[in-house]
Amino acid sequence: MRCSARSHAVFTIRWRRGNANYKVRATSFVIMTAKNKAIFLDRDGVLNEEIGTYVWETEKFIICPGVPESLVRLKAAGYYLIVVTNQAGIAKKLYTAAAVRACHAKLQAACADAIDALYFSDAHPSVSESILRKPDSGMLEKAVARFNLDVAQCWIVGDRLRDMEAGAAVGVCGILVGEEEAGFAPHVADLRAATEIILGQ
């Protein structure tokens, strides 16, 4: 447990028994827990190349240029690194959760195990609804609770407006990357450029 401070309050308890009055002073201590910060990362189009369809085969899971270096820089700056990705192909029975984890293992191996958590939604509206699926914020909310995050110090980097919406729902600032969608600022080329914005704050 990380503690940033310990505060205390002094109070007085009074009571009466028979003709006698009693008084005692007591002190209570409250442990103040430090909040942490994190970068939420969409996967396809941010960490690995967007190929226009579902990516579940490790040989087609190509890590984007500059990603390992960017993750190392963000980690060194004290951020937790948390992947939040929609994986609707599971609901459609195109692949399994094990395939998603295999791609994640390839990413971790290339990035010195820098990523702290992987959250994925295996739902799709045509099959099943889920509050974990972006633009809903369920995955982010789980991470905020697990890692004791201060959302005001967090960012989400994604290539879709639904990523930005998921972040906004919990008060996390977003950075849109890539060329898939527009209409949001800041909007930069890739994770390398987004890292410059984040570390320049």
Coordinates of N, CA and C in Angstrom, one line a residue, residues 28-170:
S28 N -8.2 10.0 16.5 CA -8.4 9.0 15.4 C -7.4 9.4 14.3
F29 N -6.9 8.3 13.6 CA -6.0 8.5 12.5 C -6.6 7.9 11.3
V30 N -6.5 8.6 10.2 CA -7.0 8.2 8.9 C -5.8 8.1 7.9
I31 N -5.6 6.9 7.3 CA -4.6 6.7 6.3 C -5.0 7.3 5.0
M32 N -4.3 8.2 4.4 CA -4.6 8.8 3.1 C -3.8 8.0 2.0
T33 N -4.5 7.3 1.2 CA -3.9 6.5 0.2 C -3.6 7.3 -1.1
A34 N -2.4 7.2 -1.6 CA -2.0 8.0 -2.8 C -2.8 7.4 -4.0
K35 N -3.2 8.2 -4.9 CA -3.8 7.8 -6.2 C -2.7 7.6 -7.2
N36 N -3.0 6.7 -8.1 CA -2.0 6.4 -9.2 C -2.5 7.0 -10.5
K37 N -1.7 6.9 -11.5 CA -2.0 7.4 -12.9 C -1.8 6.3 -13.9
A38 N -2.5 6.4 -15.0 CA -2.4 5.3 -16.0 C -2.6 5.8 -17.4
I39 N -2.2 5.1 -18.4 CA -2.5 5.3 -19.8 C -3.3 4.1 -20.2
F40 N -4.6 4.4 -20.7 CA -5.4 3.4 -21.2 C -5.1 3.3 -22.7
L41 N -4.9 2.1 -23.3 CA -4.5 1.9 -24.6 C -5.4 1.0 -25.4
D42 N -6.0 1.6 -26.4 CA -6.7 0.7 -27.4 C -5.7 -0.2 -28.0
R43 N -6.1 -1.3 -28.7 CA -5.1 -2.2 -29.2 C -4.9 -2.0 -30.7
D44 N -5.8 -2.5 -31.5 CA -5.6 -2.4 -33.0 C -5.6 -1.0 -33.5
G45 N -4.6 -0.6 -34.2 CA -4.4 0.8 -34.7 C -3.6 1.7 -33.8
V46 N -3.4 1.2 -32.6 CA -2.6 1.9 -31.6 C -1.3 1.2 -31.3
L47 N -1.4 -0.1 -30.9 CA -0.3 -0.9 -30.5 C 0.1 -1.8 -31.6
N48 N -0.8 -2.3 -32.4 CA -0.5 -3.1 -33.5 C -1.2 -2.6 -34.7
E49 N -0.7 -3.0 -35.9 CA -1.2 -2.5 -37.1 C -2.7 -2.8 -37.4
E50 N -3.5 -1.9 -37.8 CA -4.8 -2.1 -38.2 C -4.9 -2.7 -39.6
I51 N -5.5 -3.9 -39.8 CA -5.5 -4.5 -41.1 C -6.9 -4.6 -41.7
G52 N -7.8 -3.9 -41.1 CA -9.2 -3.8 -41.7 C -10.1 -5.0 -41.3
T53 N -9.6 -5.9 -40.5 CA -10.4 -7.0 -40.0 C -9.9 -7.5 -38.7
Y54 N -10.5 -8.5 -38.1 CA -10.1 -8.9 -36.8 C -8.7 -9.5 -36.9
V55 N -7.9 -9.2 -35.8 CA -6.5 -9.7 -35.7 C -6.5 -10.7 -34.5
W56 N -6.3 -11.9 -34.8 CA -6.1 -12.9 -33.7 C -5.0 -13.9 -34.0
E57 N -4.5 -13.9 -35.2 CA -3.3 -14.8 -35.4 C -2.0 -14.1 -35.2
T58 N -1.2 -14.7 -34.4 CA 0.0 -14.0 -33.9 C 0.9 -13.5 -35.1
E59 N 0.9 -14.3 -36.2 CA 1.7 -13.9 -37.3 C 1.2 -12.7 -38.1
K60 N -0.1 -12.3 -37.8 CA -0.6 -11.1 -38.4 C -0.7 -10.0 -37.4
F61 N -0.3 -10.3 -36.2 CA -0.2 -9.2 -35.1 C 1.1 -8.5 -35.2
I62 N 1.1 -7.4 -36.0 CA 2.4 -6.7 -36.2 C 2.4 -5.4 -35.3
I63 N 3.3 -5.3 -34.5 CA 3.4 -4.2 -33.5 C 3.8 -2.9 -34.3
C64 N 3.2 -1.8 -34.0 CA 3.4 -0.6 -34.7 C 4.8 0.0 -34.4
P65 N 5.4 0.7 -35.4 CA 6.7 1.3 -35.1 C 6.7 2.2 -33.9
G66 N 7.7 2.2 -33.1 CA 7.8 3.1 -32.0 C 7.0 2.7 -30.7
V67 N 6.2 1.7 -30.8 CA 5.4 1.3 -29.6 C 6.2 0.8 -28.4
P68 N 7.2 -0.1 -28.6 CA 8.0 -0.5 -27.4 C 8.7 0.7 -26.8
E69 N 9.3 1.6 -27.6 CA 10.0 2.7 -27.0 C 9.0 3.7 -26.2
S70 N 7.8 3.8 -26.8 CA 6.9 4.7 -26.2 C 6.4 4.2 -24.9
L71 N 6.1 2.9 -24.8 CA 5.7 2.3 -23.6 C 6.7 2.3 -22.5
V72 N 8.0 2.1 -22.9 CA 9.1 2.3 -21.9 C 9.1 3.7 -21.3
R73 N 9.0 4.7 -22.2 CA 9.0 6.1 -21.7 C 7.8 6.4 -20.8
L74 N 6.6 5.9 -21.1 CA 5.5 6.1 -20.3 C 5.6 5.4 -18.9
K75 N 6.1 4.2 -19.0 CA 6.3 3.4 -17.8 C 7.3 4.1 -16.8
A76 N 8.4 4.6 -17.4 CA 9.4 5.3 -16.7 C 8.9 6.6 -16.0
A77 N 7.8 7.2 -16.6 CA 7.2 8.4 -16.1 C 6.2 8.1 -15.0
G78 N 6.1 6.8 -14.6 CA 5.2 6.4 -13.5 C 3.8 6.0 -13.8
Y79 N 3.5 5.8 -15.1 CA 2.1 5.4 -15.5 C 2.0 3.9 -15.5
Y80 N 0.8 3.5 -15.0 CA 0.4 2.1 -15.3 C 0.0 2.1 -16.8
L81 N 0.2 1.0 -17.4 CA -0.2 0.8 -18.9 C -1.2 -0.3 -19.0
I82 N -2.4 0.1 -19.4 CA -3.6 -0.8 -19.4 C -4.2 -0.8 -20.8
V83 N -4.3 -2.0 -21.3 CA -4.9 -2.2 -22.6 C -6.4 -2.4 -22.4
V84 N -7.2 -1.7 -23.2 CA -8.7 -1.9 -23.2 C -9.1 -2.1 -24.6
T85 N -9.6 -3.2 -25.0 CA -9.8 -3.5 -26.4 C -11.1 -4.3 -26.6
N86 N -11.9 -3.9 -27.6 CA -13.1 -4.7 -28.0 C -12.6 -5.9 -28.8
Q87 N -13.1 -7.0 -28.5 CA -12.8 -8.2 -29.2 C -14.1 -9.0 -29.5
A88 N -14.9 -8.3 -30.4 CA -16.2 -8.9 -30.8 C -16.1 -10.2 -31.5
G89 N -14.9 -10.5 -32.1 CA -14.8 -11.8 -32.8 C -15.0 -13.0 -31.9
I90 N -14.8 -12.8 -30.6 CA -15.0 -13.9 -29.7 C -16.5 -14.2 -29.7
A91 N -17.3 -13.2 -29.5 CA -18.8 -13.4 -29.5 C -19.3 -14.0 -30.8
K92 N -18.6 -13.7 -31.9 CA -19.0 -14.2 -33.2 C -18.4 -15.6 -33.5
K93 N -17.6 -16.1 -32.5 CA -17.0 -17.4 -32.6 C -16.0 -17.5 -33.7
L94 N -15.3 -16.4 -34.0 CA -14.2 -16.4 -35.0 C -12.9 -16.8 -34.4
Y95 N -12.7 -16.5 -33.1 CA -11.5 -16.9 -32.4 C -11.9 -17.0 -30.9
T96 N -10.9 -17.3 -30.1 CA -11.1 -17.5 -28.7 C -10.4 -16.5 -27.8
A97 N -10.7 -16.4 -26.6 CA -10.0 -15.5 -25.6 C -8.5 -15.9 -25.6
A98 N -8.2 -17.2 -25.7 CA -6.8 -17.7 -25.7 C -6.0 -17.1 -26.9
A99 N -6.6 -16.9 -28.0 CA -6.0 -16.2 -29.1 C -5.6 -14.8 -28.8
V100 N -6.6 -14.1 -28.1 CA -6.3 -12.7 -27.7 C -5.1 -12.6 -26.8
R101 N -5.1 -13.6 -25.8 CA -4.0 -13.6 -24.9 C -2.6 -13.9 -25.5
A102 N -2.7 -14.8 -26.6 CA -1.5 -15.1 -27.3 C -0.9 -13.9 -28.0
C103 N -1.7 -13.0 -28.6 CA -1.3 -11.8 -29.2 C -0.7 -10.9 -28.1
H104 N -1.4 -10.8 -27.0 CA -0.9 -10.0 -25.9 C 0.5 -10.4 -25.4
A105 N 0.7 -11.7 -25.4 CA 2.0 -12.3 -24.9 C 3.1 -11.8 -25.9
K106 N 2.7 -11.8 -27.2 CA 3.7 -11.4 -28.2 C 4.0 -9.9 -28.0
L107 N 3.0 -9.1 -27.7 CA 3.2 -7.7 -27.4 C 4.1 -7.5 -26.2
Q108 N 3.8 -8.2 -25.1 CA 4.6 -8.1 -23.9 C 6.0 -8.5 -24.1
A109 N 6.3 -9.5 -24.9 CA 7.6 -9.9 -25.2 C 8.4 -8.9 -25.9
A110 N 7.7 -8.1 -26.8 CA 8.4 -7.0 -27.6 C 8.6 -5.8 -26.8
C111 N 7.8 -5.7 -25.6 CA 7.8 -4.4 -24.9 C 8.3 -4.6 -23.4
A112 N 9.1 -5.6 -23.2 CA 9.8 -5.8 -21.9 C 8.7 -5.9 -20.8
D113 N 7.6 -6.6 -21.1 CA 6.5 -6.8 -20.1 C 6.1 -5.5 -19.5
A114 N 6.0 -4.4 -20.3 CA 5.7 -3.1 -19.7 C 4.2 -2.9 -19.4
I115 N 3.4 -3.7 -20.0 CA 1.9 -3.5 -19.8 C 1.5 -4.2 -18.5
D116 N 0.7 -3.5 -17.7 CA 0.3 -3.9 -16.4 C -1.0 -4.7 -16.4
A117 N -1.9 -4.5 -17.4 CA -3.2 -5.2 -17.4 C -3.8 -5.2 -18.8
L118 N -4.5 -6.3 -19.2 CA -5.2 -6.4 -20.4 C -6.7 -6.6 -20.1
Y119 N -7.5 -5.8 -20.5 CA -9.0 -5.9 -20.4 C -9.5 -6.0 -21.8
F120 N -10.4 -7.0 -22.1 CA -11.1 -7.1 -23.4 C -12.5 -7.4 -23.2
S121 N -13.3 -6.8 -24.1 CA -14.7 -7.1 -24.1 C -15.0 -8.2 -25.2
D122 N -15.6 -9.3 -24.9 CA -15.8 -10.3 -25.8 C -17.3 -10.3 -26.4
A123 N -17.9 -9.1 -26.3 CA -19.3 -9.0 -26.7 C -19.4 -8.3 -28.0
H124 N -20.6 -8.5 -28.6 CA -21.0 -7.7 -29.8 C -22.5 -7.6 -29.8
P125 N -23.0 -6.4 -30.2 CA -24.5 -6.2 -30.1 C -25.3 -7.2 -30.8
S126 N -24.8 -7.8 -31.9 CA -25.5 -8.8 -32.7 C -25.7 -10.1 -31.9
V127 N -24.9 -10.3 -30.9 CA -24.9 -11.5 -30.1 C -25.2 -11.3 -28.6
S128 N -24.5 -10.3 -28.0 CA -24.7 -10.0 -26.6 C -24.3 -8.6 -26.3
E129 N -25.0 -8.0 -25.4 CA -24.6 -6.7 -24.9 C -23.7 -6.7 -23.7
S130 N -22.9 -5.7 -23.5 CA -22.0 -5.7 -22.4 C -21.6 -4.2 -22.1
I131 N -21.6 -3.9 -20.8 CA -21.1 -2.5 -20.4 C -19.6 -2.4 -20.5
L132 N -18.9 -3.6 -20.8 CA -17.5 -3.5 -21.0 C -17.1 -3.0 -22.4
R133 N -18.0 -3.2 -23.3 CA -17.7 -2.9 -24.7 C -17.7 -1.4 -24.9
K134 N -16.6 -0.8 -25.4 CA -16.5 0.6 -25.7 C -17.5 0.9 -26.8
P135 N -18.2 2.0 -26.8 CA -18.0 3.2 -26.0 C -18.4 3.2 -24.5
D136 N -19.0 2.1 -24.0 CA -19.2 2.1 -22.6 C -17.9 2.0 -21.8
S137 N -17.9 2.3 -20.6 CA -16.7 2.5 -19.8 C -16.4 1.4 -18.8
G138 N -17.0 0.3 -19.0 CA -16.8 -0.8 -17.9 C -15.4 -1.2 -17.7
M139 N -14.6 -1.4 -18.8 CA -13.2 -1.8 -18.7 C -12.4 -0.8 -17.9
L140 N -12.7 0.5 -18.2 CA -11.9 1.5 -17.6 C -12.3 1.6 -16.1
E141 N -13.6 1.4 -15.8 CA -14.0 1.5 -14.4 C -13.4 0.4 -13.6
K142 N -13.3 -0.8 -14.2 CA -12.6 -1.9 -13.4 C -11.2 -1.6 -13.1
A143 N -10.5 -1.0 -14.1 CA -9.1 -0.7 -13.9 C -8.9 0.5 -12.9
V144 N -9.8 1.4 -12.9 CA -9.7 2.5 -11.9 C -9.8 2.0 -10.5
A145 N -10.7 1.1 -10.3 CA -10.9 0.5 -9.0 C -9.7 -0.4 -8.6
R146 N -9.2 -1.2 -9.5 CA -8.1 -2.2 -9.3 C -6.8 -1.5 -9.0
F147 N -6.5 -0.4 -9.7 CA -5.2 0.3 -9.6 C -5.3 1.6 -8.8
N148 N -6.4 1.9 -8.2 CA -6.6 3.1 -7.4 C -6.2 4.3 -8.2
L149 N -6.8 4.5 -9.3 CA -6.4 5.6 -10.2 C -7.1 6.9 -10.0
D150 N -6.3 8.0 -10.2 CA -6.9 9.3 -10.2 C -7.1 9.6 -11.7
V151 N -8.4 9.6 -12.1 CA -8.7 9.8 -13.5 C -8.2 11.1 -14.1
A152 N -8.1 12.1 -13.2 CA -7.6 13.4 -13.7 C -6.1 13.3 -14.2
Q153 N -5.4 12.3 -13.8 CA -4.0 12.1 -14.2 C -3.9 11.0 -15.2
C154 N -5.0 10.5 -15.8 CA -5.0 9.4 -16.7 C -5.3 9.9 -18.1
W155 N -4.9 9.1 -19.1 CA -5.2 9.4 -20.5 C -5.6 8.1 -21.2
I156 N -6.4 8.2 -22.3 CA -6.7 7.1 -23.1 C -6.3 7.4 -24.5
V157 N -5.6 6.5 -25.2 CA -5.1 6.7 -26.5 C -5.8 5.6 -27.4
G158 N -6.5 6.1 -28.4 CA -7.2 5.2 -29.3 C -7.4 5.7 -30.7
D159 N -7.8 4.9 -31.6 CA -7.9 5.3 -33.0 C -9.4 5.5 -33.4
R160 N -10.3 5.3 -32.5 CA -11.7 5.4 -32.7 C -12.4 6.4 -31.8
L161 N -13.4 7.0 -32.2 CA -14.1 8.0 -31.4 C -14.8 7.2 -30.2
R162 N -15.1 6.0 -30.3 CA -15.6 5.2 -29.2 C -14.7 5.1 -28.1
D163 N -13.4 5.1 -28.4 CA -12.3 5.1 -27.3 C -12.4 6.4 -26.5
M164 N -12.6 7.5 -27.3 CA -12.6 8.8 -26.6 C -13.9 9.0 -25.8
E165 N -15.0 8.4 -26.2 CA -16.2 8.4 -25.5 C -16.1 7.6 -24.2
A166 N -15.5 6.5 -24.3 CA -15.3 5.6 -23.1 C -14.5 6.4 -22.0
G167 N -13.4 7.1 -22.5 CA -12.6 7.8 -21.6 C -13.4 9.0 -20.9
A168 N -14.1 9.7 -21.8 CA -14.9 10.9 -21.3 C -15.9 10.4 -20.2
A169 N -16.4 9.2 -20.4 CA -17.5 8.8 -19.4 C -17.0 8.7 -18.0
V170 N -15.6 8.5 -17.9 CA -15.1 8.4 -16.5 C -14.2 9.6 -16.2

